[in-house]
Amino acid sequence: MNGSRRNSGSSLVSSSSASSNLSHLEEDSWILWGRIVNEWEDVRKKKEKQLKELVRLGIPHHFRAIVWQLLCNAQNMPIKDQYSELLKMTSPCEKLIRRDIARTYPEHEFFKEKDSLGQEVLFNVMKAYSLVDREVGYCQGSAFIVGLLLMQMPEEEAFCVFVKLMQDYRLRELFKPSMAELGLCMYQFESMIQEQLPELHIHFQAQSFHTSMYASSWFLTIFLTSFPLTVATRIFDIFMCEGLEIVFRVGLAILQMNQTELVQLDMEGMLQHFQKVIPHQLDSGPDKVIQAAYQVKYNGKKMKKLEKEYTTIKTKEMEEQVEIKRLRTENRLLKQRIDTLEKESASLADRLIQGQVTRAQEAEENYLVKRELATVKQQSEEFAAQLEQANNAIRQLQPQPQPQPQQQQQQPQAKGAPRYSEESMLQLERELVQARLKEAESQCALKEMQDKILDMEKRNSSLPDDTNVARLQEELIGVKLREAEALTGLKELRQQVRNLEDHWQRHLARTAGRWKDSSRKNTLSELQDELMSVRLREAEAQAELRETRQRMLEMETQNQIHSNQLRRAEQETRCLQDSVQTLTTQNKDLHVQLQEIKRRQAEIECKSKEEVMAVRLREADNIAAMAELQQQISELEIQKEEGKVQGQLNHTDSSQYIRDLKSQITELKHEICCLKGPRGLSGQPSFDGIHIVNHYAGADGSYQSSDEEGSRDAALLDARPSGDGRVRLRPNLRVSGSEEDEDEEDDEALRLSVPPATAHKSTTV
């Protein structure tokens, strides 16, 4: 220990403090800690629990420096050799460090005087660390921890211990610019308060008394700025052994001890209580607070769970911040667009007004030109009338041929008439020339007026029409409304900022005389300043929130416009889909109808084929029937020829038989006609003139024609009834030498009437 302090005079520990009147307890404590230091490795591995209990009871002042180094493994660090080189370098945080050194332990003898040894070594350690860890650099509050280390050990060893604390004890995360670890500690500590002190937590919430307003300095300085130095040093001993757990325990113990008083106070009263009352409660010593701290419930697993919850919440907040940044960027772009639109709207308004003024002027000019044109037309008509009158006068004044008999009587008049007519003609010619000149001038003026009218019409066509003007006016009105809303929001924000500035000025007026007070009062004022800064930041956040809401309104307006457009597009799409569905349905119906028509056509074709087959079958049946009838006719003809050979029949008994034959012949003719009719057999010869004698042929009787002998002689059978009822055939043979005789024989054979049975029985060939 003496060797470690040989190169620096920064330690306040003096060897004179070890006086000869030490008690036996102190001597035992010295002997015990001396053995622990000498056998540190074995004690740390085998007797860790006993070591923690000894640390909670307090480390002796003379052993504190070496024990702190051993607890954080800061001895023989390589960075210790770089310390002197770091002091030669320049740090960007030197101005900030110089500014805050005077505020670090302002009442302590080692740091009280300006540019003293304590302030110089404190500056060196802070500067060296700001060069080692450029991400953290310098953070206000870390100087108190370094100051406590310098009270116990030289600056090189204090630098090494501070580096170890920053790396292994979560202090580096606490002092980062984002202070993410501090937010985690506040979240965990508030959860412990909500669980173990719910009544106090509800009171804090009701008074808007956030945990960071009183507990942030506890975690950043390990109670060095809130408690007396002796109490804070004892707590720092435990912190070196157990880490930030002791801060949670001691903080919750302090709240438990003061819960009754805090519940009865408002926010300012609670701030005063934390700054003035609680430090005086610990003047008696730290043992009571430490005992109460270790009665607090602390669950490491639950703290890990809370850490995960806080990480999730912060991740969401980071995403929201990214979204807010994006929205701010969009807001800035929208503001730029609004400015551009305002400029465009202003230019459009100017153009609109200028166009209206120009149109009014051109309308007035057009009216004047039309009036001049009407005047010119009227003058032209008058000049034309005068010219017509002059022409008529010229025609009237031309000399007329005079008759010969009266030539002598009118000579005086003939002499004076040409003179009068010449003068009048010259005068009229001059008037005619003037009239034509005026007419030409009026024509030129008329042409100029027409050119002006065409030019004005072109200008009018180039100006915006009424629909564009109405649309521009609507856009201008919308832009003006948004501008008015933005100006109203801006006025409200300015009024809030003005109120906050007034409140801040009143606060400065109240706290103007407090800068010369003690450090605790200065700490109170600093907390009040922080409170005001928080309120200012809250006002800024509200302003940003209002801007975001304004932007959201604009976005909602645009979204509504887009949704209307989408709705119209959807309606059009729906109509198109309905029409497509209708057309599809019609197409399906037409396809079904086409299939039905095809099916019907196939059925009709099948029916036609069946009918054709039936017709053909009927034709075949008719042909077969005709063949049978023709066969019967041929048989009847044979019978006829046989009848011719037979003799004369008995007329009395054969009349009925002849009638039957006639009816049969009629039926056969009718059937032949019916069969010929469907087939159209009109070209075949008819059976008229065929004389059938008998068509009944017995099974045992046969008829033979006598034409085989080659003669036209016929044997006429004379049928005469006998006494026994039989018919006697008498052959009468004669030769007919002509066709008439043959015809007569045919007619006579038709008149024969022979009973079928008699003919069948008595007829022989």
GROMACS .gro file of N, CA, C and O in nm, residues 530-602:
model
  292
  530GLU      N    1  -3.374   2.090  -1.420
  530GLU     CA    2  -3.403   1.972  -1.502
  530GLU      C    3  -3.553   1.954  -1.522
  530GLU      O    4  -3.600   1.917  -1.631
  531LEU      N    5  -3.631   1.982  -1.414
  531LEU     CA    6  -3.776   1.973  -1.425
  531LEU      C    7  -3.829   2.070  -1.530
  531LEU      O    8  -3.913   2.035  -1.614
  532MET      N    9  -3.777   2.191  -1.527
  532MET     CA   10  -3.822   2.289  -1.626
  532MET      C   11  -3.780   2.248  -1.767
  532MET      O   12  -3.855   2.266  -1.863
  533SER      N   13  -3.659   2.194  -1.776
  533SER     CA   14  -3.616   2.149  -1.909
  533SER      C   15  -3.704   2.034  -1.958
  533SER      O   16  -3.738   2.026  -2.077
  534VAL      N   17  -3.743   1.947  -1.864
  534VAL     CA   18  -3.834   1.838  -1.901
  534VAL      C   19  -3.967   1.894  -1.948
  534VAL      O   20  -4.025   1.848  -2.047
  535ARG      N   21  -4.017   1.995  -1.876
  535ARG     CA   22  -4.143   2.056  -1.919
  535ARG      C   23  -4.129   2.122  -2.056
  535ARG      O   24  -4.222   2.116  -2.139
  536LEU      N   25  -4.012   2.187  -2.076
  536LEU     CA   26  -3.990   2.247  -2.209
  536LEU      C   27  -3.987   2.140  -2.317
  536LEU      O   28  -4.044   2.157  -2.426
  537ARG      N   29  -3.916   2.030  -2.284
  537ARG     CA   30  -3.914   1.921  -2.382
  537ARG      C   31  -4.055   1.864  -2.404
  537ARG      O   32  -4.092   1.827  -2.516
  538GLU      N   33  -4.132   1.859  -2.296
  538GLU     CA   34  -4.269   1.813  -2.310
  538GLU      C   35  -4.350   1.905  -2.400
  538GLU      O   36  -4.428   1.862  -2.485
  539ALA      N   37  -4.328   2.037  -2.383
  539ALA     CA   38  -4.397   2.132  -2.470
  539ALA      C   39  -4.354   2.114  -2.615
  539ALA      O   40  -4.437   2.119  -2.708
  540GLU      N   41  -4.222   2.094  -2.632
  540GLU     CA   42  -4.175   2.069  -2.769
  540GLU      C   43  -4.237   1.942  -2.826
  540GLU      O   44  -4.276   1.937  -2.943
  541ALA      N   45  -4.245   1.840  -2.738
  541ALA     CA   46  -4.306   1.715  -2.784
  541ALA      C   47  -4.453   1.737  -2.821
  541ALA      O   48  -4.503   1.682  -2.920
  542GLN      N   49  -4.523   1.818  -2.739
  542GLN     CA   50  -4.662   1.849  -2.773
  542GLN      C   51  -4.673   1.924  -2.904
  542GLN      O   52  -4.764   1.901  -2.984
  543ALA      N   53  -4.577   2.015  -2.924
  543ALA     CA   54  -4.577   2.088  -3.051
  543ALA      C   55  -4.554   1.992  -3.169
  543ALA      O   56  -4.623   1.999  -3.272
  544GLU      N   57  -4.456   1.904  -3.149
  544GLU     CA   58  -4.431   1.806  -3.255
  544GLU      C   59  -4.554   1.716  -3.275
  544GLU      O   60  -4.588   1.679  -3.388
  545LEU      N   61  -4.618   1.681  -3.162
  545LEU     CA   62  -4.738   1.599  -3.172
  545LEU      C   63  -4.848   1.672  -3.248
  545LEU      O   64  -4.918   1.613  -3.332
  546ARG      N   65  -4.862   1.801  -3.220
  546ARG     CA   66  -4.962   1.879  -3.293
  546ARG      C   67  -4.930   1.885  -3.441
  546ARG      O   68  -5.017   1.872  -3.527
  547GLU      N   69  -4.800   1.905  -3.470
  547GLU     CA   70  -4.761   1.906  -3.611
  547GLU      C   71  -4.790   1.770  -3.676
  547GLU      O   72  -4.837   1.763  -3.790
  548THR      N   73  -4.760   1.666  -3.599
  548THR     CA   74  -4.787   1.532  -3.653
  548THR      C   75  -4.937   1.511  -3.675
  548THR      O   76  -4.978   1.453  -3.775
  549ARG      N   77  -5.019   1.562  -3.581
  549ARG     CA   78  -5.163   1.550  -3.600
  549ARG      C   79  -5.209   1.629  -3.721
  549ARG      O   80  -5.296   1.584  -3.798
  550GLN      N   81  -5.150   1.750  -3.738
  550GLN     CA   82  -5.184   1.829  -3.857
  550GLN      C   83  -5.148   1.753  -3.983
  550GLN      O   84  -5.226   1.748  -4.080
  551ARG      N   85  -5.028   1.693  -3.978
  551ARG     CA   86  -4.985   1.615  -4.094
  551ARG      C   87  -5.076   1.495  -4.114
  551ARG      O   88  -5.108   1.458  -4.228
  552MET      N   89  -5.117   1.433  -4.001
  552MET     CA   90  -5.208   1.319  -4.013
  552MET      C   91  -5.342   1.362  -4.073
  552MET      O   92  -5.400   1.289  -4.154
  553LEU      N   93  -5.391   1.482  -4.036
  553LEU     CA   94  -5.514   1.531  -4.097
  553LEU      C   95  -5.498   1.548  -4.247
  553LEU      O   96  -5.585   1.510  -4.325
  554GLU      N   97  -5.383   1.607  -4.285
  554GLU     CA   98  -5.359   1.622  -4.429
  554GLU      C   99  -5.351   1.485  -4.496
  554GLU      O  100  -5.407   1.466  -4.606
  555MET      N  101  -5.279   1.393  -4.430
  555MET     CA  102  -5.269   1.259  -4.487
  555MET      C  103  -5.407   1.192  -4.495
  555MET      O  104  -5.438   1.123  -4.592
  556GLU      N  105  -5.490   1.215  -4.390
  556GLU     CA  106  -5.624   1.158  -4.394
  556GLU      C  107  -5.706   1.218  -4.507
  556GLU      O  108  -5.785   1.150  -4.573
  557THR      N  109  -5.688   1.352  -4.528
  557THR     CA  110  -5.758   1.416  -4.640
  557THR      C  111  -5.716   1.354  -4.772
  557THR      O  112  -5.800   1.318  -4.857
  558GLN      N  113  -5.583   1.341  -4.790
  558GLN     CA  114  -5.535   1.277  -4.912
  558GLN      C  115  -5.584   1.132  -4.921
  558GLN      O  116  -5.622   1.085  -5.029
  559ASN      N  117  -5.584   1.066  -4.806
  559ASN     CA  118  -5.631   0.926  -4.805
  559ASN      C  119  -5.779   0.919  -4.844
  559ASN      O  120  -5.821   0.830  -4.917
  560GLN      N  121  -5.857   1.017  -4.794
  560GLN     CA  122  -5.999   1.019  -4.831
  560GLN      C  123  -6.017   1.043  -4.979
  560GLN      O  124  -6.100   0.980  -5.045
  561ILE      N  125  -5.934   1.136  -5.034
  561ILE     CA  126  -5.942   1.162  -5.178
  561ILE      C  127  -5.908   1.036  -5.255
  561ILE      O  128  -5.977   0.995  -5.349
  562HIS      N  129  -5.796   0.972  -5.212
  562HIS     CA  130  -5.755   0.848  -5.280
  562HIS      C  131  -5.860   0.739  -5.263
  562HIS      O  132  -5.886   0.661  -5.356
  563SER      N  133  -5.921   0.735  -5.141
  563SER     CA  134  -6.024   0.632  -5.121
  563SER      C  135  -6.145   0.657  -5.209
  563SER      O  136  -6.205   0.563  -5.262
  564ASN      N  137  -6.181   0.788  -5.227
  564ASN     CA  138  -6.291   0.819  -5.319
  564ASN      C  139  -6.257   0.776  -5.461
  564ASN      O  140  -6.340   0.718  -5.532
  565GLN      N  141  -6.133   0.806  -5.501
  565GLN     CA  142  -6.090   0.763  -5.635
  565GLN      C  143  -6.094   0.611  -5.646
  565GLN      O  144  -6.141   0.555  -5.747
  566LEU      N  145  -6.044   0.543  -5.540
  566LEU     CA  146  -6.047   0.397  -5.542
  566LEU      C  147  -6.190   0.345  -5.544
  566LEU      O  148  -6.221   0.245  -5.610
  567ARG      N  149  -6.279   0.415  -5.470
  567ARG     CA  150  -6.418   0.371  -5.468
  567ARG      C  151  -6.482   0.384  -5.606
  567ARG      O  152  -6.554   0.296  -5.653
  568ARG      N  153  -6.451   0.498  -5.671
  568ARG     CA  154  -6.504   0.513  -5.808
  568ARG      C  155  -6.445   0.407  -5.900
  568ARG      O  156  -6.516   0.350  -5.985
  569ALA      N  157  -6.314   0.384  -5.884
  569ALA     CA  158  -6.252   0.280  -5.968
  569ALA      C  159  -6.313   0.143  -5.939
  569ALA      O  160  -6.338   0.064  -6.031
  570GLU      N  161  -6.339   0.117  -5.810
  570GLU     CA  162  -6.402  -0.010  -5.775
  570GLU      C  163  -6.542  -0.021  -5.833
  570GLU      O  164  -6.584  -0.127  -5.879
  571GLN      N  165  -6.617   0.091  -5.827
  571GLN     CA  166  -6.750   0.088  -5.886
  571GLN      C  167  -6.743   0.062  -6.036
  571GLN      O  168  -6.821  -0.018  -6.090
  572GLU      N  169  -6.650   0.130  -6.103
  572GLU     CA  170  -6.634   0.104  -6.246
  572GLU      C  171  -6.594  -0.042  -6.270
  572GLU      O  172  -6.646  -0.108  -6.361
  573THR      N  173  -6.500  -0.090  -6.185
  573THR     CA  174  -6.458  -0.230  -6.200
  573THR      C  175  -6.576  -0.324  -6.174
  573THR      O  176  -6.593  -0.424  -6.245
  574ARG      N  177  -6.657  -0.290  -6.075
  574ARG     CA  178  -6.774  -0.373  -6.044
  574ARG      C  179  -6.873  -0.373  -6.160
  574ARG      O  180  -6.928  -0.476  -6.198
  575CYS      N  181  -6.892  -0.254  -6.219
  575CYS     CA  182  -6.982  -0.245  -6.334
  575CYS      C  183  -6.928  -0.329  -6.450
  575CYS      O  184  -7.002  -0.402  -6.516
  576LEU      N  185  -6.795  -0.315  -6.473
  576LEU     CA  186  -6.735  -0.395  -6.579
  576LEU      C  187  -6.748  -0.544  -6.550
  576LEU      O  188  -6.776  -0.625  -6.640
  577GLN      N  189  -6.726  -0.581  -6.422
  577GLN     CA  190  -6.741  -0.722  -6.386
  577GLN      C  191  -6.885  -0.769  -6.406
  577GLN      O  192  -6.909  -0.881  -6.454
  578ASP      N  193  -6.982  -0.682  -6.369
  578ASP     CA  194  -7.122  -0.719  -6.391
  578ASP      C  195  -7.151  -0.737  -6.539
  578ASP      O  196  -7.220  -0.833  -6.579
  579SER      N  197  -7.099  -0.642  -6.619
  579SER     CA  198  -7.121  -0.657  -6.763
  579SER      C  199  -7.054  -0.782  -6.817
  579SER      O  200  -7.110  -0.855  -6.900
  580VAL      N  201  -6.933  -0.811  -6.764
  580VAL     CA  202  -6.864  -0.934  -6.807
  580VAL      C  203  -6.944  -1.057  -6.766
  580VAL      O  204  -6.959  -1.153  -6.843
  581GLN      N  205  -6.995  -1.054  -6.643
  581GLN     CA  206  -7.077  -1.167  -6.598
  581GLN      C  207  -7.204  -1.181  -6.682
  581GLN      O  208  -7.245  -1.291  -6.717
  582THR      N  209  -7.266  -1.065  -6.715
  582THR     CA  210  -7.386  -1.069  -6.799
  582THR      C  211  -7.355  -1.128  -6.936
  582THR      O  212  -7.427  -1.214  -6.987
  583LEU      N  213  -7.243  -1.079  -6.993
  583LEU     CA  214  -7.203  -1.132  -7.123
  583LEU      C  215  -7.169  -1.281  -7.114
  583LEU      O  216  -7.202  -1.360  -7.204
  584THR      N  217  -7.103  -1.319  -7.002
  584THR     CA  218  -7.072  -1.462  -6.984
  584THR      C  219  -7.199  -1.546  -6.973
  584THR      O  220  -7.211  -1.653  -7.032
  585THR      N  221  -7.296  -1.492  -6.897
  585THR     CA  222  -7.424  -1.563  -6.884
  585THR      C  223  -7.494  -1.574  -7.019
  585THR      O  224  -7.547  -1.681  -7.055
  586GLN      N  225  -7.495  -1.462  -7.093
  586GLN     CA  226  -7.555  -1.466  -7.225
  586GLN      C  227  -7.484  -1.566  -7.316
  586GLN      O  228  -7.546  -1.639  -7.392
  587ASN      N  229  -7.349  -1.565  -7.305
  587ASN     CA  230  -7.272  -1.659  -7.386
  587ASN      C  231  -7.306  -1.803  -7.349
  587ASN      O  232  -7.322  -1.890  -7.436
  588LYS      N  233  -7.318  -1.828  -7.217
  588LYS     CA  234  -7.355  -1.963  -7.173
  588LYS      C  235  -7.495  -2.000  -7.225
  588LYS      O  236  -7.517  -2.113  -7.271
  589ASP      N  237  -7.589  -1.903  -7.214
  589ASP     CA  238  -7.724  -1.931  -7.262
  589ASP      C  239  -7.724  -1.961  -7.412
  589ASP      O  240  -7.790  -2.054  -7.459
  590LEU      N  241  -7.649  -1.878  -7.485
  590LEU     CA  242  -7.640  -1.901  -7.629
  590LEU      C  243  -7.576  -2.037  -7.659
  590LEU      O  244  -7.618  -2.108  -7.751
  591HIS      N  245  -7.473  -2.072  -7.578
  591HIS     CA  246  -7.409  -2.201  -7.598
  591HIS      C  247  -7.507  -2.315  -7.569
  591HIS      O  248  -7.513  -2.415  -7.644
  592VAL      N  249  -7.588  -2.298  -7.463
  592VAL     CA  250  -7.688  -2.399  -7.430
  592VAL      C  251  -7.791  -2.408  -7.542
  592VAL      O  252  -7.833  -2.518  -7.583
  593GLN      N  253  -7.834  -2.290  -7.592
  593GLN     CA  254  -7.929  -2.291  -7.703
  593GLN      C  255  -7.871  -2.359  -7.825
  593GLN      O  256  -7.939  -2.434  -7.896
  594LEU      N  257  -7.741  -2.328  -7.852
  594LEU     CA  258  -7.676  -2.392  -7.966
  594LEU      C  259  -7.671  -2.544  -7.949
  594LEU      O  260  -7.699  -2.620  -8.044
  595GLN      N  261  -7.639  -2.589  -7.827
  595GLN     CA  262  -7.637  -2.733  -7.802
  595GLN      C  263  -7.777  -2.794  -7.821
  595GLN      O  264  -7.793  -2.902  -7.877
  596GLU      N  265  -7.878  -2.719  -7.771
  596GLU     CA  266  -8.015  -2.768  -7.785
  596GLU      C  267  -8.054  -2.776  -7.933
  596GLU      O  268  -8.118  -2.873  -7.977
  597ILE      N  269  -8.015  -2.673  -8.009
  597ILE     CA  270  -8.046  -2.673  -8.154
  597ILE      C  271  -7.976  -2.790  -8.223
  597ILE      O  272  -8.034  -2.860  -8.308
  598LYS      N  273  -7.848  -2.809  -8.186
  598LYS     CA  274  -7.775  -2.923  -8.244
  598LYS      C  275  -7.843  -3.056  -8.209
  598LYS      O  276  -7.855  -3.147  -8.292
  599ARG      N  277  -7.888  -3.067  -8.082
  599ARG     CA  278  -7.954  -3.191  -8.040
  599ARG      C  279  -8.084  -3.212  -8.118
  599ARG      O  280  -8.114  -3.323  -8.167
  600ARG      N  281  -8.161  -3.100  -8.131
  600ARG     CA  282  -8.286  -3.111  -8.206
  600ARG      C  283  -8.260  -3.147  -8.353
  600ARG      O  284  -8.332  -3.226  -8.413
  601GLN      N  285  -8.155  -3.083  -8.408
  601GLN     CA  286  -8.120  -3.115  -8.547
  601GLN      C  287  -8.083  -3.261  -8.561
  601GLN      O  288  -8.122  -3.328  -8.658
  602ALA      N  289  -8.006  -3.314  -8.463
  602ALA     CA  290  -7.970  -3.456  -8.468
  602ALA      C  291  -8.095  -3.544  -8.458
  602ALA      O  292  -8.110  -3.645  -8.529
   0.00000   0.00000   0.00000
